[in-house]
Amino acid sequence: MVVGAGIVGLAHAVAAVERGMSVTVVERDDHAVGASVRNFGHACITAQTGEALRFAEHARGTWLRLGEQAGFGVAECGTVVAARSGEETAALEELAELRGPDQVRLLTADETTSTAAVSAEGLHGGALLPRDLRVDQRRAAAAIAAWLTEQPGVRVLWGTPVLSVEDGLVRTGRGPLHGDHVVVCAGHDLDRIIPDAAEADGIRRCVLQMLQLRAAGLKLGPALLTGTSMLRYPALAGTEGARALRERWSEQRPELLAASVNHMLTQLPDGDLVVGDTHTYARTPEPWSSEELDELLLAETRALLGRDDLAVVRRWQGVYASADGEFLRTRVSPGVTAVAVTSGIGMTTAFGLAPTVVESLA
Ligand SMILES: Cc1cc2nc3c(=O)[nH]c(=O)nc-3n(C[C@H](O)[C@H](O)[C@H](O)COP(=O)(O)OP(=O)(O)OC[C@H]3O[C@@H](n4cnc5c(N)ncnc54)[C@H](O)[C@@H]3O)c2cc1C
């Protein structure tokens, strides 16, 4: 039994069915509308470290295979990281030194503008991370769920809220369900089902503001990261360059640090840009979006692309589970395991994490 049909739950169902198990996925909504469809669709592989990097590398292969089998877009377009200061260039050089040219290709300013539609204004250079992927996040979860239901021994129950779980038993609003093992993948709502496991791991909700922008004729190609991303993704955040950048920004750009901005862009198949993000953390967040933060993202995007003609098509908030560690894996009882990606990298890592959890059940 898997609770939740977001990408983490679906990854567990895929891993289980590939190991010959029968699986029931139980989802409260009619289709996935959580973090797994609200994100950038960015498999940010190269900028991870440690266990997350191993999961991400494994997940890369699964995304490519599932994209083919389930019929949704997975682009091997890589990521461009734009450097607009000496510190950012230094951070990219350190990463290139560490990882080598197969994973990190340094770009001149001219190469950066021609690879990722970035404005030349104030640009020092950049790097291409060719192993990263861009997944069609608006279609992936639904397509994987549909593909799963075609596999022997799998069913996905939509519109079925889970009220509680215990060994061998899932109580739902539609009655009880029975199975040998229950894996709870309810994302940030883990605390609604197993509050003690969420609390023990210090889970909070991280709320992100996001924009969908229309920029006529713009062809982005790769995902696009900026200096703000260098302060977040561990392989870059650990560099001397990123440390120096944070120090300077604490004086010069405190608004970026206060909102934990990770200014990044991906392009949807229809050409619109997904732009974000800002981060606020709370166990129970306040419900308001901040116009000031949206304006900050817009201003940063206009400057990055050198375009004044960006139209806002949609605004939304995304929420994910956040804790000090990157992954929560708690055996709540012999037959119940709680799993969450607790660092905003579920699209990158879920398909690497899930096989390890499913194998530990066997
Ligand atoms: C704005 C934003 C941008 C992001 N960008 C990226 C990115 O580019 N790359 C990346 O790697 N990661 C990114 N992430 C993180 C990534 O999206 C998440 O880590 C991942 O989607 C979490 O998947 P999930 O399945 O745990 O959660 P969700 O997608 O939220 O799914 C949880 C599911 O559980 C269901 N559920 C909850 N409670 C119950 C219940 N009681 N009964 C039945 N069903 C229940 C929910 O309805 C939901 O469908 C981003 C996240 C956000 C919010």
GROMACS .gro file of C-alpha atoms and ligand atoms in nm:
model
  415
    1MET     CA    1   0.000   0.000   0.000
    2VAL     CA    2   0.128   0.346  -0.087
    3VAL     CA    3  -0.038   0.658   0.055
    4GLY     CA    4  -0.006   0.956  -0.181
    5ALA     CA    5   0.017   0.974  -0.562
    6GLY     CA    6   0.275   1.252  -0.576
    7ILE     CA    7   0.612   1.171  -0.725
    8VAL     CA    8   0.745   1.009  -0.406
    9GLY     CA    9   0.446   0.774  -0.374
   10LEU     CA   10   0.452   0.694  -0.745
   11ALA     CA   11   0.825   0.622  -0.730
   12HIS     CA   12   0.759   0.369  -0.453
   13ALA     CA   13   0.481   0.210  -0.656
   14VAL     CA   14   0.711   0.185  -0.960
   15ALA     CA   15   0.992   0.033  -0.750
   16ALA     CA   16   0.750  -0.216  -0.593
   17VAL     CA   17   0.590  -0.330  -0.918
   18GLU     CA   18   0.934  -0.373  -1.076
   19ARG     CA   19   1.014  -0.612  -0.792
   20GLY     CA   20   0.704  -0.819  -0.857
   21MET     CA   21   0.490  -0.685  -0.574
   22SER     CA   22   0.126  -0.591  -0.607
   23VAL     CA   23   0.054  -0.231  -0.507
   24THR     CA   24  -0.244  -0.015  -0.417
   25VAL     CA   25  -0.183   0.360  -0.430
   26VAL     CA   26  -0.434   0.560  -0.224
   27GLU     CA   27  -0.472   0.930  -0.307
   28ARG     CA   28  -0.720   1.174  -0.154
   29ASP     CA   29  -0.748   1.401  -0.461
   30ASP     CA   30  -0.886   1.319  -0.807
   31HIS     CA   31  -0.539   1.373  -0.952
   32ALA     CA   32  -0.206   1.492  -0.816
   33VAL     CA   33  -0.206   1.866  -0.742
   34GLY     CA   34   0.066   1.882  -0.476
   35ALA     CA   35   0.434   1.973  -0.491
   36SER     CA   36   0.490   1.726  -0.772
   37VAL     CA   37   0.298   1.937  -1.025
   38ARG     CA   38   0.377   2.281  -0.880
   39ASN     CA   39   0.753   2.260  -0.923
   40PHE     CA   40   1.009   2.348  -1.192
   41GLY     CA   41   1.037   1.995  -1.332
   42HIS     CA   42   1.408   2.028  -1.281
   43ALA     CA   43   1.615   1.716  -1.214
   44CYS     CA   44   1.901   1.911  -1.060
   45ILE     CA   45   2.153   1.628  -1.052
   46THR     CA   46   2.501   1.778  -1.067
   47ALA     CA   47   2.452   2.033  -0.789
   48GLN     CA   48   2.372   1.758  -0.532
   49THR     CA   49   2.621   1.588  -0.306
   50GLY     CA   50   2.643   1.259  -0.110
   51GLU     CA   51   2.337   1.037  -0.089
   52ALA     CA   52   2.121   1.285  -0.283
   53LEU     CA   53   2.369   1.279  -0.572
   54ARG     CA   54   2.360   0.898  -0.579
   55PHE     CA   55   1.980   0.898  -0.577
   56ALA     CA   56   1.974   1.167  -0.846
   57GLU     CA   57   2.207   0.973  -1.074
   58HIS     CA   58   1.991   0.662  -1.037
   59ALA     CA   59   1.672   0.863  -1.086
   60ARG     CA   60   1.806   1.010  -1.410
   61GLY     CA   61   1.788   0.672  -1.582
   62THR     CA   62   1.440   0.604  -1.447
   63TRP     CA   63   1.306   0.942  -1.566
   64LEU     CA   64   1.437   0.878  -1.916
   65ARG     CA   65   1.286   0.529  -1.925
   66LEU     CA   66   0.951   0.630  -1.776
   67GLY     CA   67   0.925   0.930  -2.007
   68GLU     CA   68   0.938   0.682  -2.298
   69GLN     CA   69   0.715   0.416  -2.141
   70ALA     CA   70   0.450   0.643  -1.989
   71GLY     CA   71   0.462   0.909  -2.262
   72PHE     CA   72   0.563   1.242  -2.111
   73GLY     CA   73   0.843   1.482  -2.192
   74VAL     CA   74   1.189   1.443  -2.039
   75ALA     CA   75   1.446   1.673  -2.199
   76GLU     CA   76   1.819   1.605  -2.172
   77CYS     CA   77   1.876   1.979  -2.192
   78GLY     CA   78   2.104   2.028  -1.894
   79THR     CA   79   2.122   2.336  -1.678
   80VAL     CA   80   2.297   2.665  -1.738
   81VAL     CA   81   2.416   2.850  -1.429
   82ALA     CA   82   2.467   3.219  -1.506
   83ALA     CA   83   2.750   3.399  -1.325
   84ARG     CA   84   2.706   3.773  -1.281
   85SER     CA   85   2.988   3.843  -1.036
   86GLY     CA   86   3.344   3.735  -0.965
   87GLU     CA   87   3.229   3.525  -0.669
   88GLU     CA   88   2.980   3.336  -0.888
   89THR     CA   89   3.246   3.267  -1.151
   90ALA     CA   90   3.478   3.144  -0.875
   91ALA     CA   91   3.207   2.911  -0.742
   92LEU     CA   92   3.155   2.759  -1.088
   93GLU     CA   93   3.529   2.716  -1.140
   94GLU     CA   94   3.555   2.532  -0.807
   95LEU     CA   95   3.269   2.300  -0.905
   96ALA     CA   96   3.424   2.239  -1.250
   97GLU     CA   97   3.756   2.152  -1.087
   98LEU     CA   98   3.584   1.908  -0.852
   99ARG     CA   99   3.355   1.735  -1.103
  100GLY     CA  100   3.544   1.756  -1.435
  101PRO     CA  101   3.430   1.855  -1.784
  102ASP     CA  102   3.179   1.571  -1.833
  103GLN     CA  103   2.964   1.716  -1.555
  104VAL     CA  104   3.050   2.087  -1.556
  105ARG     CA  105   3.149   2.281  -1.869
  106LEU     CA  106   3.256   2.639  -1.805
  107LEU     CA  107   3.111   2.890  -2.052
  108THR     CA  108   3.222   3.233  -2.162
  109ALA     CA  109   2.970   3.515  -2.142
  110ASP     CA  110   2.900   3.481  -2.515
  111GLU     CA  111   2.850   3.105  -2.485
  112THR     CA  112   2.615   3.160  -2.189
  113THR     CA  113   2.395   3.409  -2.376
  114SER     CA  114   2.372   3.183  -2.679
  115THR     CA  115   2.300   2.867  -2.474
  116ALA     CA  116   2.032   3.003  -2.242
  117ALA     CA  117   1.883   3.335  -2.363
  118VAL     CA  118   2.044   3.529  -2.077
  119SER     CA  119   2.107   3.903  -2.115
  120ALA     CA  120   2.471   3.999  -2.175
  121GLU     CA  121   2.431   4.292  -1.934
  122GLY     CA  122   2.659   4.234  -1.634
  123LEU     CA  123   2.722   3.872  -1.733
  124HIS     CA  124   3.064   3.728  -1.644
  125GLY     CA  125   3.012   3.379  -1.783
  126GLY     CA  126   2.846   3.058  -1.674
  127ALA     CA  127   2.853   2.682  -1.671
  128LEU     CA  128   2.657   2.407  -1.843
  129LEU     CA  129   2.566   2.106  -1.630
  130PRO     CA  130   2.479   1.866  -1.912
  131ARG     CA  131   2.352   1.573  -1.705
  132ASP     CA  132   2.055   1.762  -1.560
  133LEU     CA  133   1.706   1.696  -1.699
  134ARG     CA  134   1.388   1.894  -1.744
  135VAL     CA  135   1.073   1.689  -1.689
  136ASP     CA  136   0.724   1.791  -1.800
  137GLN     CA  137   0.606   1.833  -1.442
  138ARG     CA  138   0.248   1.916  -1.537
  139ARG     CA  139   0.203   1.575  -1.705
  140ALA     CA  140   0.452   1.340  -1.541
  141ALA     CA  141   0.257   1.233  -1.229
  142ALA     CA  142  -0.067   1.170  -1.418
  143ALA     CA  143   0.115   0.980  -1.694
  144ILE     CA  144   0.308   0.762  -1.447
  145ALA     CA  145  -0.012   0.686  -1.252
  146ALA     CA  146  -0.189   0.588  -1.577
  147TRP     CA  147   0.107   0.371  -1.681
  148LEU     CA  148   0.110   0.204  -1.338
  149THR     CA  149  -0.254   0.101  -1.367
  150GLU     CA  150  -0.164  -0.089  -1.684
  151GLN     CA  151   0.088  -0.302  -1.493
  152PRO     CA  152  -0.023  -0.633  -1.339
  153GLY     CA  153  -0.123  -0.614  -0.973
  154VAL     CA  154  -0.147  -0.233  -0.951
  155ARG     CA  155  -0.445  -0.015  -0.870
  156VAL     CA  156  -0.463   0.356  -0.797
  157LEU     CA  157  -0.757   0.470  -0.585
  158TRP     CA  158  -0.829   0.840  -0.642
  159GLY     CA  159  -1.056   1.053  -0.424
  160THR     CA  160  -0.982   0.830  -0.125
  161PRO     CA  161  -0.855   1.017   0.182
  162VAL     CA  162  -0.647   0.814   0.425
  163LEU     CA  163  -0.753   0.872   0.785
  164SER     CA  164  -0.503   0.652   0.968
  165VAL     CA  165  -0.257   0.369   0.911
  166GLU     CA  166  -0.145   0.074   1.119
  167ASP     CA  167   0.019  -0.263   1.052
  168GLY     CA  168  -0.158  -0.420   0.758
  169LEU     CA  169  -0.442  -0.169   0.761
  170VAL     CA  170  -0.519   0.164   0.596
  171ARG     CA  171  -0.840   0.329   0.715
  172THR     CA  172  -0.985   0.555   0.447
  173GLY     CA  173  -1.294   0.771   0.416
  174ARG     CA  174  -1.428   0.492   0.192
  175GLY     CA  175  -1.356   0.206   0.430
  176PRO     CA  176  -1.058  -0.009   0.531
  177LEU     CA  177  -0.792  -0.147   0.297
  178HIS     CA  178  -0.550  -0.427   0.380
  179GLY     CA  179  -0.193  -0.492   0.267
  180ASP     CA  180   0.135  -0.640   0.393
  181HIS     CA  181   0.318  -0.312   0.420
  182VAL     CA  182   0.213   0.053   0.413
  183VAL     CA  183   0.448   0.326   0.286
  184VAL     CA  184   0.316   0.672   0.368
  185CYS     CA  185   0.428   0.932   0.109
  186ALA     CA  186   0.194   1.217   0.197
  187GLY     CA  187   0.453   1.493   0.144
  188HIS     CA  188   0.412   1.787   0.382
  189ASP     CA  189   0.086   1.638   0.510
  190LEU     CA  190   0.266   1.350   0.680
  191ASP     CA  191   0.184   1.528   1.007
  192ARG     CA  192  -0.187   1.486   0.935
  193ILE     CA  193  -0.149   1.107   0.934
  194ILE     CA  194   0.152   1.030   1.157
  195PRO     CA  195   0.222   1.351   1.351
  196ASP     CA  196   0.477   1.188   1.582
  197ALA     CA  197   0.701   1.077   1.292
  198ALA     CA  198   0.681   1.424   1.136
  199GLU     CA  199   0.753   1.593   1.467
  200ALA     CA  200   1.044   1.363   1.552
  201ASP     CA  201   1.211   1.468   1.226
  202GLY     CA  202   1.133   1.838   1.280
  203ILE     CA  203   0.919   1.860   0.964
  204ARG     CA  204   0.790   2.204   0.875
  205ARG     CA  205   0.611   2.329   0.567
  206CYS     CA  206   0.818   2.526   0.321
  207VAL     CA  207   0.599   2.759   0.112
  208LEU     CA  208   0.729   2.884  -0.222
  209GLN     CA  209   0.590   3.159  -0.444
  210MET     CA  210   0.599   3.079  -0.815
  211LEU     CA  211   0.510   3.254  -1.141
  212GLN     CA  212   0.428   3.140  -1.492
  213LEU     CA  213   0.548   3.408  -1.735
  214ARG     CA  214   0.493   3.453  -2.107
  215ALA     CA  215   0.784   3.593  -2.306
  216ALA     CA  216   0.703   3.598  -2.676
  217GLY     CA  217   0.951   3.404  -2.887
  218LEU     CA  218   1.188   3.327  -2.602
  219LYS     CA  219   1.367   2.992  -2.634
  220LEU     CA  220   1.528   2.904  -2.303
  221GLY     CA  221   1.657   2.553  -2.375
  222PRO     CA  222   1.826   2.438  -2.052
  223ALA     CA  223   1.703   2.509  -1.703
  224LEU     CA  224   1.853   2.835  -1.583
  225LEU     CA  225   2.004   2.888  -1.236
  226THR     CA  226   2.156   3.206  -1.090
  227GLY     CA  227   2.382   3.311  -0.805
  228THR     CA  228   2.093   3.270  -0.562
  229SER     CA  229   2.083   2.900  -0.656
  230MET     CA  230   2.453   2.874  -0.570
  231LEU     CA  231   2.364   2.955  -0.210
  232ARG     CA  232   2.117   2.665  -0.191
  233TYR     CA  233   2.241   2.363  -0.384
  234PRO     CA  234   2.502   2.187  -0.173
  235ALA     CA  235   2.771   2.123  -0.437
  236LEU     CA  236   2.783   2.498  -0.507
  237ALA     CA  237   2.692   2.628  -0.160
  238GLY     CA  238   3.005   2.460  -0.021
  239THR     CA  239   3.243   2.658  -0.243
  240GLU     CA  240   3.450   2.957  -0.132
  241GLY     CA  241   3.289   3.162  -0.411
  242ALA     CA  242   2.938   3.101  -0.275
  243ARG     CA  243   3.049   3.183   0.078
  244ALA     CA  244   3.196   3.515  -0.042
  245LEU     CA  245   2.880   3.590  -0.240
  246ARG     CA  246   2.659   3.533   0.064
  247GLU     CA  247   2.879   3.762   0.269
  248ARG     CA  248   2.860   4.043   0.013
  249TRP     CA  249   2.485   3.999  -0.038
  250SER     CA  250   2.422   4.016   0.336
  251GLU     CA  251   2.522   4.384   0.293
  252GLN     CA  252   2.408   4.457  -0.063
  253ARG     CA  253   2.110   4.225  -0.135
  254PRO     CA  254   1.959   4.138   0.206
  255GLU     CA  255   1.612   4.107   0.049
  256LEU     CA  256   1.730   3.804  -0.153
  257LEU     CA  257   1.864   3.634   0.159
  258ALA     CA  258   1.564   3.726   0.376
  259ALA     CA  259   1.324   3.552   0.136
  260SER     CA  260   1.572   3.264   0.070
  261VAL     CA  261   1.531   3.335  -0.299
  262ASN     CA  262   1.640   3.069  -0.545
  263HIS     CA  263   1.587   3.261  -0.866
  264MET     CA  264   1.561   3.000  -1.141
  265LEU     CA  265   1.368   2.937  -1.462
  266THR     CA  266   1.253   2.643  -1.667
  267GLN     CA  267   1.045   2.641  -1.983
  268LEU     CA  268   0.720   2.449  -2.023
  269PRO     CA  269   0.656   2.261  -2.349
  270ASP     CA  270   0.418   2.541  -2.460
  271GLY     CA  271   0.696   2.800  -2.421
  272ASP     CA  272   0.585   2.970  -2.098
  273LEU     CA  273   0.845   3.012  -1.828
  274VAL     CA  274   0.816   2.870  -1.477
  275VAL     CA  275   0.989   3.122  -1.252
  276GLY     CA  276   1.059   3.110  -0.881
  277ASP     CA  277   1.112   3.095  -0.601
  278THR     CA  278   1.096   3.228  -0.248
  279HIS     CA  279   1.089   3.022   0.071
  280THR     CA  280   0.907   3.071   0.401
  281TYR     CA  281   0.904   2.805   0.671
  282ALA     CA  282   0.642   2.721   0.935
  283ARG     CA  283   0.460   2.418   1.070
  284THR     CA  284   0.135   2.601   0.997
  285PRO     CA  285   0.206   2.875   0.741
  286GLU     CA  286   0.005   3.193   0.714
  287PRO     CA  287  -0.216   3.183   0.403
  288TRP     CA  288  -0.101   3.505   0.231
  289SER     CA  289   0.109   3.545  -0.080
  290SER     CA  290   0.332   3.850  -0.082
  291GLU     CA  291   0.305   4.084  -0.380
  292GLU     CA  292   0.644   4.223  -0.285
  293LEU     CA  293   0.805   3.883  -0.334
  294ASP     CA  294   0.636   3.833  -0.672
  295GLU     CA  295   0.764   4.177  -0.775
  296LEU     CA  296   1.114   4.081  -0.661
  297LEU     CA  297   1.103   3.766  -0.878
  298LEU     CA  298   0.970   3.966  -1.172
  299ALA     CA  299   1.238   4.233  -1.143
  300GLU     CA  300   1.511   3.968  -1.117
  301THR     CA  301   1.373   3.789  -1.423
  302ARG     CA  302   1.352   4.108  -1.631
  303ALA     CA  303   1.715   4.183  -1.546
  304LEU     CA  304   1.834   3.827  -1.609
  305LEU     CA  305   1.669   3.798  -1.949
  306GLY     CA  306   1.696   4.166  -2.044
  307ARG     CA  307   1.322   4.170  -2.124
  308ASP     CA  308   1.056   4.416  -2.014
  309ASP     CA  309   0.769   4.239  -2.191
  310LEU     CA  310   0.709   3.951  -1.949
  311ALA     CA  311   0.339   3.883  -1.885
  312VAL     CA  312   0.228   3.703  -1.570
  313VAL     CA  313   0.003   3.413  -1.673
  314ARG     CA  314  -0.032   3.234  -1.339
  315ARG     CA  315   0.076   3.269  -0.977
  316TRP     CA  316   0.072   2.988  -0.723
  317GLN     CA  317   0.217   2.867  -0.399
  318GLY     CA  318   0.392   2.533  -0.373
  319VAL     CA  319   0.450   2.356  -0.044
  320TYR     CA  320   0.696   2.084   0.045
  321ALA     CA  321   0.805   1.911   0.364
  322SER     CA  322   1.124   2.058   0.504
  323ALA     CA  323   1.362   1.937   0.777
  324ASP     CA  324   1.732   1.957   0.857
  325GLY     CA  325   1.810   1.635   0.670
  326GLU     CA  326   1.733   1.569   0.305
  327PHE     CA  327   1.524   1.252   0.347
  328LEU     CA  328   1.288   1.113   0.610
  329ARG     CA  329   1.266   0.734   0.628
  330THR     CA  330   1.101   0.618   0.948
  331ARG     CA  331   0.985   0.264   1.024
  332VAL     CA  332   0.684   0.366   1.232
  333SER     CA  333   0.588   0.008   1.315
  334PRO     CA  334   0.683  -0.330   1.160
  335GLY     CA  335   0.434  -0.279   0.875
  336VAL     CA  336   0.434   0.101   0.831
  337THR     CA  337   0.711   0.318   0.685
  338ALA     CA  338   0.694   0.696   0.645
  339VAL     CA  339   0.896   0.850   0.361
  340ALA     CA  340   0.942   1.213   0.261
  341VAL     CA  341   1.196   1.414   0.068
  342THR     CA  342   1.260   1.698   0.309
  343SER     CA  343   1.476   1.937   0.109
  344GLY     CA  344   1.287   2.036  -0.206
  345ILE     CA  345   1.459   1.788  -0.435
  346GLY     CA  346   1.194   1.521  -0.474
  347MET     CA  347   1.179   1.546  -0.853
  348THR     CA  348   1.554   1.497  -0.864
  349THR     CA  349   1.585   1.211  -0.615
  350ALA     CA  350   1.256   1.021  -0.559
  351PHE     CA  351   1.330   0.753  -0.819
  352GLY     CA  352   1.666   0.685  -0.653
  353LEU     CA  353   1.533   0.690  -0.298
  354ALA     CA  354   1.228   0.466  -0.353
  355PRO     CA  355   1.412   0.147  -0.462
  356THR     CA  356   1.622   0.158  -0.143
  357VAL     CA  357   1.309   0.186   0.071
  358VAL     CA  358   1.126  -0.092  -0.114
  359GLU     CA  359   1.429  -0.322  -0.092
  360SER     CA  360   1.450  -0.257   0.283
  361LEU     CA  361   1.090  -0.382   0.316
  362ALA     CA  362   1.179  -0.715   0.157
  363LIG     C1  363   0.736   2.528  -0.597
  363LIG     C2  364   0.821   2.404  -0.588
  363LIG     C3  365   0.929   2.390  -0.677
  363LIG     C4  366   1.007   2.275  -0.670
  363LIG     N1  367   1.100   2.253  -0.765
  363LIG     C5  368   1.165   2.134  -0.768
  363LIG     C6  369   1.252   2.101  -0.875
  363LIG     O1  370   1.261   2.173  -0.975
  363LIG     N2  371   1.325   1.987  -0.868
  363LIG     C7  372   1.311   1.900  -0.762
  363LIG     O2  373   1.380   1.800  -0.759
  363LIG     N3  374   1.221   1.923  -0.666
  363LIG     C8  375   1.149   2.037  -0.666
  363LIG     N4  376   1.059   2.061  -0.569
  363LIG     C9  377   1.037   1.959  -0.465
  363LIG    C10  378   0.950   1.847  -0.518
  363LIG     O3  379   0.844   1.900  -0.595
  363LIG    C11  380   0.899   1.767  -0.398
  363LIG     O4  381   1.010   1.721  -0.323
  363LIG    C12  382   0.816   1.647  -0.441
  363LIG     O5  383   0.721   1.683  -0.539
  363LIG    C13  384   0.750   1.587  -0.321
  363LIG     O6  385   0.670   1.480  -0.368
  363LIG     P1  386   0.563   1.413  -0.274
  363LIG     O7  387   0.505   1.302  -0.350
  363LIG     O8  388   0.626   1.384  -0.141
  363LIG     O9  389   0.461   1.531  -0.242
  363LIG     P2  390   0.328   1.575  -0.318
  363LIG    O10  391   0.350   1.593  -0.462
  363LIG    O11  392   0.276   1.692  -0.242
  363LIG    O12  393   0.234   1.449  -0.303
  363LIG    C14  394   0.181   1.406  -0.181
  363LIG    C15  395   0.048   1.342  -0.214
  363LIG    O13  396  -0.004   1.282  -0.096
  363LIG    C16  397  -0.145   1.301  -0.098
  363LIG     N5  398  -0.195   1.290   0.039
  363LIG    C17  399  -0.161   1.366   0.144
  363LIG     N6  400  -0.232   1.328   0.252
  363LIG    C18  401  -0.315   1.228   0.211
  363LIG    C19  402  -0.414   1.150   0.278
  363LIG     N7  403  -0.444   1.167   0.406
  363LIG     N8  404  -0.480   1.057   0.205
  363LIG    C20  405  -0.451   1.036   0.074
  363LIG     N9  406  -0.360   1.109   0.007
  363LIG    C21  407  -0.290   1.203   0.075
  363LIG    C22  408  -0.159   1.441  -0.153
  363LIG    O14  409  -0.290   1.466  -0.201
  363LIG    C23  410  -0.054   1.444  -0.261
  363LIG    O15  411  -0.105   1.409  -0.389
  363LIG    C24  412   0.980   2.176  -0.570
  363LIG    C25  413   0.874   2.192  -0.483
  363LIG    C26  414   0.794   2.305  -0.492
  363LIG    C27  415   0.678   2.318  -0.399
   0.00000   0.00000   0.00000
